[in-house]
Amino acid sequence: MSIIIRNLSFSYGSLNALQDINLALQEGCFNALLGPNGAGKSTLFALLSRLYALQSGEITIAGHSIAHHPAQVMRKLGVVFQQSTLDLDLSVAQNLYYHAALHGMSKRQALPRITEELARFDLSQRLHDKVRTLNGGHRRRVEIARALLHQPEILLLDEPSVGLDPATRESLNLHIRQLCTQQHLTVLWATHLIEEVHNDDPVTILFKGRILASDTADQLCQQHQSADISTLFRSLTGTST
Amino acid sequence: MTLRDALICFNGLLQRELLRFVQQRSRFFSALVRPLLWLVVFASGFRAALGIAIIAPYETYITYEVYIVPGLCAMIILFNGMQSSLSMVYDREMGSMRVLLVSPMPRPFLLLSKLLATSLISLLQVYGFLVIAWFWGVEAPLWGYLTALPAFLLVAMMLSAIGLFISAKIKQLENFAGVMNFVIFPMFFLSSALYPLWKMREASEWLYWICAWNPFSHGVELIRFALYQQVNSTALSIVIIVTLVASIVAVRGFQPQQGMGKR
């Protein structure tokens, strides 16, 4: 398994953001983390990407404990945060070189990887453009290309489609799925938009800091005798998406 | 982490800070306005009121402008150091701290590299100010500009580390106005930046002792002596010790979740 989470809890003072989370992601798959706003998705991402320190429980990523072998973990992990972390005043190349350097890649090593990833996202022509001149969809693609530069095994995306139009959202989603198939990349895609989840995707439903259900969307619907994942989500959480 | 990885990583950090500095030229010039106002307006007004006796490292009587230039250099470093440290804790730099923190390099190395990179950039502002001061008639010995460089850098590291520690520990100081009122101004005014400490002692014994204990005073004196190609060993020792202690405490106490809000 690529990510294994055991007995994970996290609180902000007296507010419990995550309670006793146990989860194992399926390797080489598009794993969906479904939950309404405030469910604890971003807190979970912050813990997985070491932005927050563990309070209780443990996380193992690609066979390494996040608490004991952080460097090995971070080499295997690519992260796309919900809010953009690109420097708008720098060019696409400058942003990507910065990330590469933080992973110990020289410019000479980084250039072929940058060329490859930007070509994959059809952004080769924008290499020297300032990020500020890119539209929202292109910025997201640059962020994903950046997260893939150091060739991670696992890619975490925290609500990557927020703020994008439906067509861009769909093409981004499709693209990430292709990465899973072609490169055997394990993806954890957090979202509150149910249409982004396919029937055969492993899905985890997070609500108020707890996991309510975890299996493939098909299996969950069968187990709960729901017509579709959207109905199931509504009945479990009492919310609409 | 290999030495090669560390050098590539630091180089990347430094280049990014440099690029941001070049992008934000207007910030560079506006940061020069503050010390220049002190030099041109405040010092001119005070020159008549304040007589400076011959004190080390000066070999003769000096004008007030000459006296306050090292303090104003330290002031530039102080403002920059506090501002960049605050932005590290409160993630004001467009999420760049998140990008930094997901690097596989050890976190203390990343934080100290970031402090060093921003310290090196603030030296560009200090030298920009010294060039203008030179045209204004405040000249240090030519080699002094070079011997002062390590002093500037050390003081910049000390102040950035203190800034990181304060930003991480004191929650109430989450905006720059708070830091200015409760850290920068007391540090600056209760130091030897604007007046020699013996003058302060004439006014108040306890104020003198506060100034004498203020690490910023020692930073100013280290710079003052270095500009005249001399080493103030007391100041040097204190600045080194404070830099080490503040760096260790700041890095150990750094918690990125503090500035990232609750979700």
GROMACS .gro file of N, CA, C and O in nm, chain A residues 101-205:
model
  420
  101ALA      N    1   1.509   2.282  -0.732
  101ALA     CA    2   1.624   2.306  -0.643
  101ALA      C    3   1.593   2.258  -0.502
  101ALA      O    4   1.680   2.200  -0.434
  102LEU      N    5   1.469   2.278  -0.458
  102LEU     CA    6   1.432   2.234  -0.323
  102LEU      C    7   1.434   2.082  -0.311
  102LEU      O    8   1.437   2.028  -0.201
  103HIS      N    9   1.435   2.015  -0.425
  103HIS     CA   10   1.447   1.869  -0.424
  103HIS      C   11   1.587   1.824  -0.466
  103HIS      O   12   1.608   1.708  -0.502
  104GLY      N   13   1.681   1.917  -0.463
  104GLY     CA   14   1.820   1.883  -0.492
  104GLY      C   15   1.849   1.860  -0.639
  104GLY      O   16   1.950   1.798  -0.673
  105MET      N   17   1.760   1.911  -0.727
  105MET     CA   18   1.784   1.894  -0.871
  105MET      C   19   1.848   2.021  -0.927
  105MET      O   20   1.794   2.131  -0.910
  106SER      N   21   1.960   2.003  -0.997
  106SER     CA   22   2.025   2.119  -1.059
  106SER      C   23   1.943   2.162  -1.181
  106SER      O   24   1.857   2.086  -1.226
  107LYS      N   25   1.975   2.280  -1.234
  107LYS     CA   26   1.901   2.328  -1.351
  107LYS      C   27   1.917   2.231  -1.468
  107LYS      O   28   1.825   2.209  -1.544
  108ARG      N   29   2.038   2.175  -1.479
  108ARG     CA   30   2.064   2.082  -1.590
  108ARG      C   31   1.980   1.956  -1.576
  108ARG      O   32   1.930   1.902  -1.674
  109GLN      N   33   1.964   1.911  -1.453
  109GLN     CA   34   1.879   1.792  -1.431
  109GLN      C   35   1.732   1.826  -1.450
  109GLN      O   36   1.653   1.744  -1.496
  110ALA      N   37   1.697   1.948  -1.408
  110ALA     CA   38   1.555   1.985  -1.405
  110ALA      C   39   1.500   2.012  -1.545
  110ALA      O   40   1.384   1.980  -1.574
  111LEU      N   41   1.584   2.070  -1.632
  111LEU     CA   42   1.533   2.114  -1.763
  111LEU      C   43   1.462   2.003  -1.843
  111LEU      O   44   1.349   2.025  -1.890
  112PRO      N   45   1.524   1.885  -1.861
  112PRO     CA   46   1.450   1.782  -1.936
  112PRO      C   47   1.319   1.740  -1.869
  112PRO      O   48   1.220   1.712  -1.937
  113ARG      N   49   1.317   1.738  -1.735
  113ARG     CA   50   1.194   1.702  -1.663
  113ARG      C   51   1.087   1.811  -1.684
  113ARG      O   52   0.970   1.782  -1.705
  114ILE      N   53   1.131   1.936  -1.678
  114ILE     CA   54   1.037   2.048  -1.697
  114ILE      C   55   0.979   2.042  -1.839
  114ILE      O   56   0.858   2.053  -1.859
  115THR      N   57   1.067   2.020  -1.935
  115THR     CA   58   1.023   2.013  -2.075
  115THR      C   59   0.921   1.901  -2.092
  115THR      O   60   0.816   1.919  -2.154
  116GLU      N   61   0.952   1.785  -2.032
  116GLU     CA   62   0.863   1.669  -2.045
  116GLU      C   63   0.726   1.696  -1.982
  116GLU      O   64   0.622   1.671  -2.044
  117GLU      N   65   0.728   1.747  -1.860
  117GLU     CA   66   0.600   1.767  -1.790
  117GLU      C   67   0.516   1.877  -1.854
  117GLU      O   68   0.394   1.864  -1.866
  118LEU      N   69   0.582   1.986  -1.897
  118LEU     CA   70   0.505   2.093  -1.960
  118LEU      C   71   0.447   2.047  -2.093
  118LEU      O   72   0.335   2.084  -2.130
  119ALA      N   73   0.523   1.964  -2.165
  119ALA     CA   74   0.473   1.912  -2.294
  119ALA      C   75   0.350   1.825  -2.267
  119ALA      O   76   0.251   1.833  -2.339
  120ARG      N   77   0.356   1.746  -2.162
  120ARG     CA   78   0.243   1.660  -2.127
  120ARG      C   79   0.117   1.743  -2.103
  120ARG      O   80   0.007   1.703  -2.135
  121PHE      N   81   0.137   1.861  -2.043
  121PHE     CA   82   0.023   1.946  -2.012
  121PHE      C   83  -0.002   2.052  -2.121
  121PHE      O   84  -0.078   2.145  -2.101
  122ASP      N   85   0.069   2.035  -2.233
  122ASP     CA   86   0.050   2.125  -2.346
  122ASP      C   87   0.082   2.271  -2.310
  122ASP      O   88   0.012   2.364  -2.348
  123LEU      N   89   0.187   2.288  -2.231
  123LEU     CA   90   0.221   2.423  -2.184
  123LEU      C   91   0.364   2.463  -2.222
  123LEU      O   92   0.417   2.561  -2.169
  124SER      N   93   0.422   2.389  -2.315
  124SER     CA   94   0.563   2.415  -2.351
  124SER      C   95   0.585   2.560  -2.394
  124SER      O   96   0.690   2.619  -2.366
  125GLN      N   97   0.486   2.616  -2.463
  125GLN     CA   98   0.503   2.752  -2.515
  125GLN      C   99   0.500   2.858  -2.405
  125GLN      O  100   0.536   2.972  -2.427
  126ARG      N  101   0.454   2.818  -2.286
  126ARG     CA  102   0.438   2.919  -2.179
  126ARG      C  103   0.554   2.920  -2.081
  126ARG      O  104   0.547   2.985  -1.977
  127LEU      N  105   0.661   2.848  -2.114
  127LEU     CA  106   0.773   2.830  -2.021
  127LEU      C  107   0.824   2.962  -1.962
  127LEU      O  108   0.850   2.972  -1.841
  128HIS      N  109   0.836   3.063  -2.047
  128HIS     CA  110   0.896   3.188  -1.998
  128HIS      C  111   0.792   3.296  -1.968
  128HIS      O  112   0.828   3.411  -1.942
  129ASP      N  113   0.665   3.258  -1.972
  129ASP     CA  114   0.559   3.355  -1.938
  129ASP      C  115   0.547   3.368  -1.787
  129ASP      O  116   0.566   3.270  -1.714
  130LYS      N  117   0.511   3.488  -1.743
  130LYS     CA  118   0.484   3.505  -1.601
  130LYS      C  119   0.358   3.428  -1.564
  130LYS      O  120   0.261   3.426  -1.640
  131VAL      N  121   0.357   3.370  -1.445
  131VAL     CA  122   0.242   3.292  -1.401
  131VAL      C  123   0.117   3.380  -1.399
  131VAL      O  124   0.006   3.335  -1.429
  132ARG      N  125   0.136   3.509  -1.368
  132ARG     CA  126   0.023   3.602  -1.361
  132ARG      C  127  -0.057   3.607  -1.491
  132ARG      O  128  -0.177   3.634  -1.491
  133THR      N  129   0.011   3.580  -1.603
  133THR     CA  130  -0.057   3.589  -1.733
  133THR      C  131  -0.133   3.460  -1.769
  133THR      O  132  -0.199   3.454  -1.871
  134LEU      N  133  -0.119   3.357  -1.687
  134LEU     CA  134  -0.186   3.228  -1.714
  134LEU      C  135  -0.328   3.228  -1.656
  134LEU      O  136  -0.351   3.289  -1.551
  135ASN      N  137  -0.421   3.159  -1.723
  135ASN     CA  138  -0.555   3.148  -1.665
  135ASN      C  139  -0.555   3.040  -1.555
  135ASN      O  140  -0.455   2.969  -1.535
  136GLY      N  141  -0.668   3.031  -1.484
  136GLY     CA  142  -0.675   2.942  -1.367
  136GLY      C  143  -0.642   2.798  -1.400
  136GLY      O  144  -0.570   2.730  -1.326
  137GLY      N  145  -0.695   2.750  -1.513
  137GLY     CA  146  -0.672   2.611  -1.552
  137GLY      C  147  -0.524   2.584  -1.580
  137GLY      O  148  -0.469   2.483  -1.538
  138HIS      N  149  -0.461   2.678  -1.650
  138HIS     CA  150  -0.318   2.661  -1.681
  138HIS      C  151  -0.232   2.668  -1.555
  138HIS      O  152  -0.133   2.596  -1.542
  139ARG      N  153  -0.271   2.756  -1.463
  139ARG     CA  154  -0.195   2.764  -1.337
  139ARG      C  155  -0.200   2.631  -1.263
  139ARG      O  156  -0.101   2.584  -1.209
  140ARG      N  157  -0.319   2.572  -1.262
  140ARG     CA  158  -0.334   2.442  -1.196
  140ARG      C  159  -0.246   2.337  -1.261
  140ARG      O  160  -0.182   2.256  -1.195
  141ARG      N  161  -0.242   2.341  -1.394
  141ARG     CA  162  -0.160   2.243  -1.466
  141ARG      C  163  -0.012   2.263  -1.434
  141ARG      O  164   0.062   2.166  -1.419
  142VAL      N  165   0.028   2.389  -1.423
  142VAL     CA  166   0.169   2.415  -1.388
  142VAL      C  167   0.198   2.360  -1.249
  142VAL      O  168   0.303   2.300  -1.225
  143GLU      N  169   0.101   2.376  -1.159
  143GLU     CA  170   0.123   2.326  -1.022
  143GLU      C  171   0.135   2.173  -1.021
  143GLU      O  172   0.214   2.117  -0.947
  144ILE      N  173   0.054   2.109  -1.105
  144ILE     CA  174   0.062   1.962  -1.110
  144ILE      C  175   0.194   1.920  -1.176
  144ILE      O  176   0.262   1.830  -1.127
  145ALA      N  177   0.231   1.990  -1.284
  145ALA     CA  178   0.360   1.960  -1.349
  145ALA      C  179   0.473   1.975  -1.247
  145ALA      O  180   0.565   1.894  -1.241
  146ARG      N  181   0.464   2.081  -1.166
  146ARG     CA  182   0.567   2.106  -1.064
  146ARG      C  183   0.573   1.992  -0.963
  146ARG      O  184   0.680   1.945  -0.928
  147ALA      N  185   0.454   1.947  -0.921
  147ALA     CA  186   0.450   1.840  -0.820
  147ALA      C  187   0.506   1.708  -0.875
  147ALA      O  188   0.545   1.621  -0.798
  148LEU      N  189   0.508   1.696  -1.010
  148LEU     CA  190   0.556   1.571  -1.070
  148LEU      C  191   0.703   1.576  -1.110
  148LEU      O  192   0.760   1.475  -1.152
  149LEU      N  193   0.764   1.695  -1.098
  149LEU     CA  194   0.903   1.712  -1.146
  149LEU      C  195   1.000   1.611  -1.089
  149LEU      O  196   1.086   1.560  -1.159
  150HIS      N  197   0.988   1.585  -0.960
  150HIS     CA  198   1.086   1.495  -0.896
  150HIS      C  199   1.040   1.349  -0.904
  150HIS      O  200   1.092   1.265  -0.832
  151GLN      N  201   0.944   1.322  -0.991
  151GLN     CA  202   0.894   1.186  -1.018
  151GLN      C  203   0.849   1.112  -0.893
  151GLN      O  204   0.903   1.007  -0.857
  152PRO      N  205   0.749   1.169  -0.826
  152PRO     CA  206   0.699   1.104  -0.704
  152PRO      C  207   0.617   0.978  -0.737
  152PRO      O  208   0.572   0.963  -0.851
  153GLU      N  209   0.598   0.894  -0.638
  153GLU     CA  210   0.514   0.776  -0.657
  153GLU      C  211   0.369   0.807  -0.622
  153GLU      O  212   0.277   0.739  -0.664
  154ILE      N  213   0.353   0.909  -0.535
  154ILE     CA  214   0.220   0.943  -0.485
  154ILE      C  215   0.194   1.091  -0.508
  154ILE      O  216   0.282   1.175  -0.482
  155LEU      N  217   0.075   1.122  -0.557
  155LEU     CA  218   0.040   1.262  -0.580
  155LEU      C  219  -0.084   1.298  -0.498
  155LEU      O  220  -0.187   1.232  -0.509
  156LEU      N  221  -0.070   1.400  -0.414
  156LEU     CA  222  -0.183   1.448  -0.334
  156LEU      C  223  -0.237   1.575  -0.397
  156LEU      O  224  -0.161   1.667  -0.423
  157LEU      N  225  -0.367   1.578  -0.420
  157LEU     CA  226  -0.428   1.700  -0.477
  157LEU      C  227  -0.545   1.741  -0.390
  157LEU      O  228  -0.642   1.665  -0.374
  158ASP      N  229  -0.534   1.859  -0.331
  158ASP     CA  230  -0.639   1.907  -0.241
  158ASP      C  231  -0.734   1.999  -0.317
  158ASP      O  232  -0.699   2.113  -0.346
  159GLU      N  233  -0.850   1.950  -0.348
  159GLU     CA  234  -0.952   2.025  -0.423
  159GLU      C  235  -0.889   2.099  -0.542
  159GLU      O  236  -0.902   2.222  -0.554
  160PRO      N  237  -0.825   2.027  -0.632
  160PRO     CA  238  -0.752   2.095  -0.739
  160PRO      C  239  -0.842   2.163  -0.841
  160PRO      O  240  -0.797   2.249  -0.916
  161SER      N  241  -0.970   2.125  -0.844
  161SER     CA  242  -1.057   2.180  -0.948
  161SER      C  243  -1.140   2.298  -0.901
  161SER      O  244  -1.219   2.351  -0.978
  162VAL      N  245  -1.118   2.340  -0.777
  162VAL     CA  246  -1.195   2.454  -0.724
  162VAL      C  247  -1.167   2.578  -0.808
  162VAL      O  248  -1.052   2.608  -0.840
  163GLY      N  249  -1.273   2.646  -0.847
  163GLY     CA  250  -1.258   2.771  -0.922
  163GLY      C  251  -1.240   2.752  -1.072
  163GLY      O  252  -1.221   2.850  -1.144
  164LEU      N  253  -1.242   2.628  -1.118
  164LEU     CA  254  -1.224   2.606  -1.262
  164LEU      C  255  -1.360   2.582  -1.328
  164LEU      O  256  -1.454   2.534  -1.264
  165ASP      N  257  -1.369   2.613  -1.459
  165ASP     CA  258  -1.495   2.589  -1.528
  165ASP      C  259  -1.512   2.439  -1.552
  165ASP      O  260  -1.413   2.363  -1.546
  166PRO      N  261  -1.636   2.392  -1.576
  166PRO     CA  262  -1.661   2.247  -1.585
  166PRO      C  263  -1.574   2.175  -1.688
  166PRO      O  264  -1.524   2.066  -1.662
  167ALA      N  265  -1.551   2.237  -1.804
  167ALA     CA  266  -1.472   2.171  -1.908
  167ALA      C  267  -1.328   2.151  -1.862
  167ALA      O  268  -1.270   2.042  -1.877
  168THR      N  269  -1.269   2.254  -1.803
  168THR     CA  270  -1.131   2.245  -1.755
  168THR      C  271  -1.121   2.143  -1.643
  168THR      O  272  -1.025   2.067  -1.634
  169ARG      N  273  -1.224   2.143  -1.558
  169ARG     CA  274  -1.228   2.050  -1.445
  169ARG      C  275  -1.223   1.907  -1.495
  169ARG      O  276  -1.147   1.823  -1.447
  170GLU      N  277  -1.305   1.882  -1.597
  170GLU     CA  278  -1.315   1.746  -1.649
  170GLU      C  279  -1.184   1.703  -1.716
  170GLU      O  280  -1.137   1.591  -1.696
  171SER      N  281  -1.124   1.795  -1.790
  171SER     CA  282  -1.001   1.757  -1.860
  171SER      C  283  -0.886   1.735  -1.760
  171SER      O  284  -0.804   1.646  -1.777
  172LEU      N  285  -0.886   1.813  -1.653
  172LEU     CA  286  -0.784   1.795  -1.549
  172LEU      C  287  -0.799   1.658  -1.481
  172LEU      O  288  -0.703   1.583  -1.462
  173ASN      N  289  -0.923   1.626  -1.451
  173ASN     CA  290  -0.955   1.499  -1.387
  173ASN      C  291  -0.911   1.381  -1.476
  173ASN      O  292  -0.847   1.287  -1.430
  174LEU      N  293  -0.942   1.394  -1.604
  174LEU     CA  294  -0.907   1.290  -1.701
  174LEU      C  295  -0.756   1.274  -1.710
  174LEU      O  296  -0.702   1.162  -1.714
  175HIS      N  297  -0.691   1.386  -1.709
  175HIS     CA  298  -0.546   1.386  -1.720
  175HIS      C  299  -0.478   1.313  -1.604
  175HIS      O  300  -0.386   1.234  -1.622
  176ILE      N  301  -0.528   1.339  -1.486
  176ILE     CA  302  -0.471   1.275  -1.367
  176ILE      C  303  -0.497   1.124  -1.373
  176ILE      O  304  -0.412   1.043  -1.338
  177ARG      N  305  -0.613   1.087  -1.423
  177ARG     CA  306  -0.645   0.944  -1.436
  177ARG      C  307  -0.548   0.876  -1.534
  177ARG      O  308  -0.508   0.761  -1.514
  178GLN      N  309  -0.513   0.949  -1.640
  178GLN     CA  310  -0.417   0.894  -1.737
  178GLN      C  311  -0.281   0.870  -1.670
  178GLN      O  312  -0.213   0.772  -1.699
  179LEU      N  313  -0.244   0.963  -1.582
  179LEU     CA  314  -0.117   0.947  -1.511
  179LEU      C  315  -0.117   0.820  -1.426
  179LEU      O  316  -0.016   0.750  -1.417
  180CYS      N  317  -0.231   0.792  -1.365
  180CYS     CA  318  -0.242   0.670  -1.283
  180CYS      C  319  -0.221   0.547  -1.372
  180CYS      O  320  -0.146   0.456  -1.336
  181THR      N  321  -0.286   0.548  -1.488
  181THR     CA  322  -0.277   0.432  -1.576
  181THR      C  323  -0.138   0.420  -1.637
  181THR      O  324  -0.077   0.313  -1.634
  182GLN      N  325  -0.089   0.531  -1.692
  182GLN     CA  326   0.038   0.525  -1.766
  182GLN      C  327   0.159   0.510  -1.674
  182GLN      O  328   0.256   0.444  -1.708
  183GLN      N  329   0.157   0.578  -1.560
  183GLN     CA  330   0.278   0.582  -1.477
  183GLN      C  331   0.261   0.509  -1.344
  183GLN      O  332   0.349   0.519  -1.258
  184HIS      N  333   0.149   0.444  -1.328
  184HIS     CA  334   0.121   0.372  -1.204
  184HIS      C  335   0.133   0.466  -1.082
  184HIS      O  336   0.182   0.429  -0.975
  185LEU      N  337   0.088   0.589  -1.104
  185LEU     CA  338   0.094   0.690  -0.997
  185LEU      C  339  -0.025   0.669  -0.903
  185LEU      O  340  -0.137   0.647  -0.949
  186THR      N  341   0.001   0.676  -0.774
  186THR     CA  342  -0.109   0.669  -0.676
  186THR      C  343  -0.155   0.811  -0.649
  186THR      O  344  -0.074   0.898  -0.615
  187VAL      N  345  -0.285   0.834  -0.665
  187VAL     CA  346  -0.338   0.970  -0.650
  187VAL      C  347  -0.439   0.974  -0.536
  187VAL      O  348  -0.522   0.885  -0.523
  188LEU      N  349  -0.426   1.077  -0.452
  188LEU     CA  350  -0.533   1.105  -0.356
  188LEU      C  351  -0.591   1.240  -0.394
  188LEU      O  352  -0.523   1.343  -0.387
  189TRP      N  353  -0.713   1.237  -0.439
  189TRP     CA  354  -0.780   1.356  -0.495
  189TRP      C  355  -0.892   1.395  -0.399
  189TRP      O  356  -0.992   1.326  -0.390
  190ALA      N  357  -0.874   1.505  -0.328
  190ALA     CA  358  -0.979   1.549  -0.235
  190ALA      C  359  -1.077   1.638  -0.309
  190ALA      O  360  -1.035   1.724  -0.388
  191THR      N  361  -1.202   1.617  -0.286
  191THR     CA  362  -1.302   1.700  -0.354
  191THR      C  363  -1.435   1.701  -0.277
  191THR      O  364  -1.458   1.615  -0.192
  192HIS      N  365  -1.515   1.802  -0.308
  192HIS     CA  366  -1.652   1.797  -0.256
  192HIS      C  367  -1.749   1.786  -0.375
  192HIS      O  368  -1.869   1.794  -0.357
  193LEU      N  369  -1.692   1.766  -0.494
  193LEU     CA  370  -1.774   1.757  -0.614
  193LEU      C  371  -1.787   1.610  -0.657
  193LEU      O  372  -1.692   1.549  -0.705
  194ILE      N  373  -1.906   1.556  -0.638
  194ILE     CA  374  -1.924   1.412  -0.659
  194ILE      C  375  -1.908   1.370  -0.805
  194ILE      O  376  -1.862   1.260  -0.834
  195GLU      N  377  -1.937   1.462  -0.897
  195GLU     CA  378  -1.925   1.425  -1.039
  195GLU      C  379  -1.780   1.394  -1.079
  195GLU      O  380  -1.755   1.339  -1.185
  196GLU      N  381  -1.685   1.428  -0.993
  196GLU     CA  382  -1.545   1.397  -1.024
  196GLU      C  383  -1.508   1.253  -0.991
  196GLU      O  384  -1.398   1.207  -1.019
  197VAL      N  385  -1.601   1.181  -0.926
  197VAL     CA  386  -1.571   1.044  -0.883
  197VAL      C  387  -1.635   0.945  -0.981
  197VAL      O  388  -1.751   0.961  -1.018
  198HIS      N  389  -1.556   0.845  -1.024
  198HIS     CA  390  -1.609   0.740  -1.112
  198HIS      C  391  -1.651   0.619  -1.029
  198HIS      O  392  -1.605   0.602  -0.915
  199ASN      N  393  -1.732   0.534  -1.091
  199ASN     CA  394  -1.789   0.420  -1.017
  199ASN      C  395  -1.685   0.322  -0.962
  199ASN      O  396  -1.703   0.262  -0.858
  200ASP      N  397  -1.574   0.307  -1.038
  200ASP     CA  398  -1.475   0.208  -0.994
  200ASP      C  399  -1.364   0.270  -0.910
  200ASP      O  400  -1.266   0.203  -0.875
  201ASP      N  401  -1.378   0.397  -0.876
  201ASP     CA  402  -1.276   0.462  -0.792
  201ASP      C  403  -1.287   0.418  -0.646
  201ASP      O  404  -1.398   0.411  -0.592
  202PRO      N  405  -1.173   0.393  -0.581
  202PRO     CA  406  -1.179   0.379  -0.435
  202PRO      C  407  -1.216   0.516  -0.374
  202PRO      O  408  -1.154   0.616  -0.408
  203VAL      N  409  -1.318   0.517  -0.291
  203VAL     CA  410  -1.369   0.643  -0.236
  203VAL      C  411  -1.368   0.637  -0.084
  203VAL      O  412  -1.403   0.535  -0.025
  204THR      N  413  -1.326   0.748  -0.023
  204THR     CA  414  -1.338   0.759   0.122
  204THR      C  415  -1.425   0.880   0.151
  204THR      O  416  -1.397   0.989   0.099
  205ILE      N  417  -1.528   0.860   0.229
  205ILE     CA  418  -1.616   0.973   0.262
  205ILE      C  419  -1.581   1.022   0.402
  205ILE      O  420  -1.587   0.947   0.500
   0.00000   0.00000   0.00000
